[in-house]
Amino acid sequence: MQKRLRHIAPAQIVLGSFALLILAGALLLMLPISSQSRQLTPFIDALFTATSATCVTGLVVVDTATYWSVFGQAVILLLIQIGGMGVVTMAVIVSLLSGRRIGFRQRYVMQESISAPQVGGIVRLTGFILRFTLTMELISAVLLAIRFIPEFGPLKGAWYGLFHSVSAFCNAGFDLMGVRAPFSSLVAYTGDWLVNLVIMVLIVSGGIGFFAWSDILHNKFHFHAYRLQTKLVLVTTGLLLVLPALYLFLYEFNQTAWQDLTLGERVWAALFQSVTPRTAGFNTVDLTLLHPVTILMMIFLMLTGGSPGSTAGGFKTTSLAIVFLTVRAVYAKRDGVNTFGRRIPQDVLRSAVAIIVMYIMLFVAGSVAITLIEGLPLSMVLFECASAIGTVGLTLGCTTSLGPISQIILILLMYFGRVGGLTMIYALVSGHIPAPSQLPQERITIG
């Protein structure tokens, strides 16, 4: 058995571990104790919810607050935490806490799981991930409880604070505000500075990535000392937050549909809706009222997602940055792709293009399939599929009405979006040895 396991590629172990966690979560959510009605939950609904939680997406077919019991909500929260930190990461943490030695193979699998740049220092990084995650979640849970306890009481308010803190940091988007109105997310807190600020800080913190945070905390505010990946992550993330926020404030929330919003609410709404498409899944406004151009912009943001080694999904900010830099180099007629005084290797460029193309192909294929099956407007389905493969969780309201086949398509998109394009590619091509020789070269005309 151990010999057979040695021949399994790390990428395949990552894929298998997520699949097993999803299945275990689905079986637990099927139990009568998991629902408030104490009835058996249909397997497809339990599987969809378990996949959405493990893949930190947030798309749901039943309202989390009104359908699931406290036990069911706890199962969902546990799946979010394990899925957000990574199944292999959690396994390594348990091994460390139990005093077991972490072998080289386990370190290699860990590197694959969290997209670490190297095997060296992987155990130390794991300890940092645990400390950073727990610190952010616990502090934020207390801050959110300050707002929720007066509204929902001590026990329920504390639980709501913890649930939304973990869900936000892991970029999951699950919420318990269905007690106000089913599937309402955080619409009741459009102008609440405390809830908005805490949730946004958690989303951005989880989406930037643990490598970037480790680099930032080590080098403090010395930007020039950061690794190239950290620089690209910070610059790209900043642009993807600021530019959409300006558009939303100056155009979207000046439309007649939002005339009841005060100036302060418009500011918070613009900031929040620019942050949440980065795979978070919360919303503080009714998304069905958004302008079609805004919907298109949010689809792009959802597909992009967060950064490598983070709790977020999508094809990642670094992939987008590298493709943009490649295009810039082509326009400038440069041989190499350079930025911040460094040259990007060719294999990194190829990987970035391959990942983005794979995401777009699956996104389009899933959207077309669901549109043909369900007969829904293509724009609505594109939004749902981008939300699924980007592991976001935002919805225009059609997820609950989808049939079993369409739900399975979204399940597969969420699964792919969480494990990552590069992991999926490595798992599929594992064992294939490239040919040692090269074929003759021949140029073709482009454009």
XYZ file of C-alpha atoms in Angstrom, residues 45-217:
173
model
C -27.963 19.423 -1.917
C -25.523 18.160 0.720
C -22.835 17.554 -1.917
C -23.303 21.033 -3.404
C -23.071 22.691 0.032
C -20.049 20.606 1.081
C -18.256 21.421 -2.176
C -19.065 25.117 -1.845
C -17.781 25.162 1.754
C -14.630 23.095 1.137
C -13.825 25.068 -2.007
C -14.559 28.293 -0.058
C -17.052 29.471 -2.643
C -20.314 30.474 -0.963
C -22.844 29.445 -3.599
C -25.767 27.738 -1.862
C -28.939 25.921 -2.854
C -30.526 26.343 0.597
C -30.253 29.268 3.006
C -27.445 28.580 5.491
C -29.117 30.255 8.479
C -32.658 28.914 8.113
C -32.040 25.424 6.707
C -29.022 24.106 8.609
C -28.977 23.476 12.354
C -26.138 24.657 14.589
C -24.493 21.278 14.012
C -24.859 21.663 10.243
C -23.480 25.206 10.402
C -20.531 23.940 12.472
C -19.807 21.276 9.837
C -19.897 23.965 7.134
C -17.571 26.191 9.191
C -15.115 23.318 9.695
C -15.128 22.574 5.958
C -14.496 26.266 5.244
C -11.554 26.382 7.660
C -9.929 23.205 6.355
C -10.640 24.098 2.738
C -9.361 27.645 3.163
C -6.071 26.634 4.764
C -5.749 23.553 2.561
C -6.413 19.923 3.467
C -2.728 18.997 3.332
C -1.804 22.079 5.397
C -4.215 21.030 8.125
C -2.835 17.470 8.065
C 0.713 18.789 8.465
C -0.401 21.064 11.328
C -1.978 18.099 13.138
C 1.228 16.102 12.643
C 3.317 18.958 14.020
C 1.082 19.393 17.058
C 1.273 15.653 17.756
C 5.073 15.755 17.605
C 5.428 13.612 14.476
C 8.360 14.162 12.119
C 7.484 15.590 8.705
C 9.300 13.667 5.960
C 10.544 15.027 2.639
C 7.618 13.577 0.681
C 5.129 15.223 3.045
C 6.979 18.518 2.598
C 6.839 18.125 -1.188
C 3.083 17.481 -1.079
C 2.717 20.484 1.227
C 4.592 22.629 -1.289
C 2.198 21.491 -4.028
C -0.836 22.107 -1.808
C -0.119 25.760 -1.055
C 1.853 26.598 -4.232
C 5.000 27.332 -2.237
C 8.022 28.493 -4.285
C 10.331 25.932 -2.640
C 10.375 22.967 -0.253
C 12.876 24.580 2.108
C 11.241 26.227 5.132
C 7.853 24.675 4.398
C 7.300 23.487 7.988
C 8.174 26.923 9.381
C 5.776 28.469 6.867
C 3.054 26.093 8.044
C 3.465 27.345 11.600
C 3.220 30.923 10.358
C 0.027 30.101 8.415
C -1.603 28.675 11.547
C -0.610 31.593 13.789
C -1.564 34.261 11.263
C -4.918 32.644 10.463
C -5.984 32.154 14.079
C -4.869 35.658 15.069
C -6.788 37.338 12.241
C -9.922 35.244 12.746
C -10.111 35.543 16.532
C -9.506 39.312 16.648
C -12.057 39.867 13.883
C -14.571 37.546 15.557
C -14.419 39.720 18.685
C -14.860 42.921 16.655
C -17.842 41.510 14.754
C -19.355 40.207 17.991
C -19.402 43.794 19.259
C -21.928 44.537 16.537
C -23.800 41.207 16.529
C -24.265 40.579 20.265
C -26.571 43.608 20.815
C -28.663 42.438 17.835
C -28.787 38.663 18.354
C -27.884 38.087 22.009
C -24.636 36.873 23.663
C -24.409 33.265 22.392
C -25.860 33.825 18.938
C -23.944 37.089 18.486
C -20.627 35.438 19.442
C -21.349 32.522 17.074
C -22.224 34.912 14.265
C -19.000 36.840 14.887
C -16.883 33.676 14.688
C -18.743 32.241 11.684
C -18.480 35.396 9.576
C -14.870 35.987 10.620
C -13.746 32.536 9.433
C -15.925 32.735 6.339
C -14.495 36.140 5.368
C -10.825 35.326 5.998
C -11.137 32.081 4.048
C -12.907 34.037 1.284
C -15.879 31.667 1.551
C -18.841 34.055 1.518
C -21.154 31.899 3.639
C -23.336 34.002 5.944
C -26.031 33.553 8.589
C -28.049 36.652 7.789
C -30.892 34.612 6.338
C -32.586 35.159 9.704
C -33.372 38.657 8.407
C -34.320 37.594 4.864
C -33.291 34.400 3.017
C -30.082 34.758 0.960
C -29.752 38.421 2.035
C -25.991 38.312 2.805
C -24.853 41.602 4.431
C -27.341 43.919 2.711
C -28.572 45.122 6.121
C -25.080 46.509 6.844
C -24.553 48.647 3.719
C -23.434 51.694 5.700
C -22.113 49.966 8.838
C -18.449 50.995 9.019
C -17.425 48.314 11.536
C -18.887 45.327 9.673
C -17.721 46.652 6.293
C -14.193 47.414 7.480
C -13.637 44.135 9.354
C -15.014 41.959 6.543
C -13.009 43.825 3.877
C -9.756 43.571 5.869
C -10.343 39.833 6.322
C -11.088 39.294 2.628
C -8.010 41.190 1.459
C -5.793 39.576 4.124
C -6.857 36.081 3.142
C -6.639 36.859 -0.575
C -3.153 38.381 -0.606
C -1.567 35.077 0.358
C 0.552 33.752 3.201
C 3.855 34.119 1.285
C 3.210 37.795 0.714
C 2.324 38.350 4.368
C 5.423 36.476 5.514
C 7.532 38.694 3.252
C 5.774 41.879 4.402
C 6.078 41.084 8.112
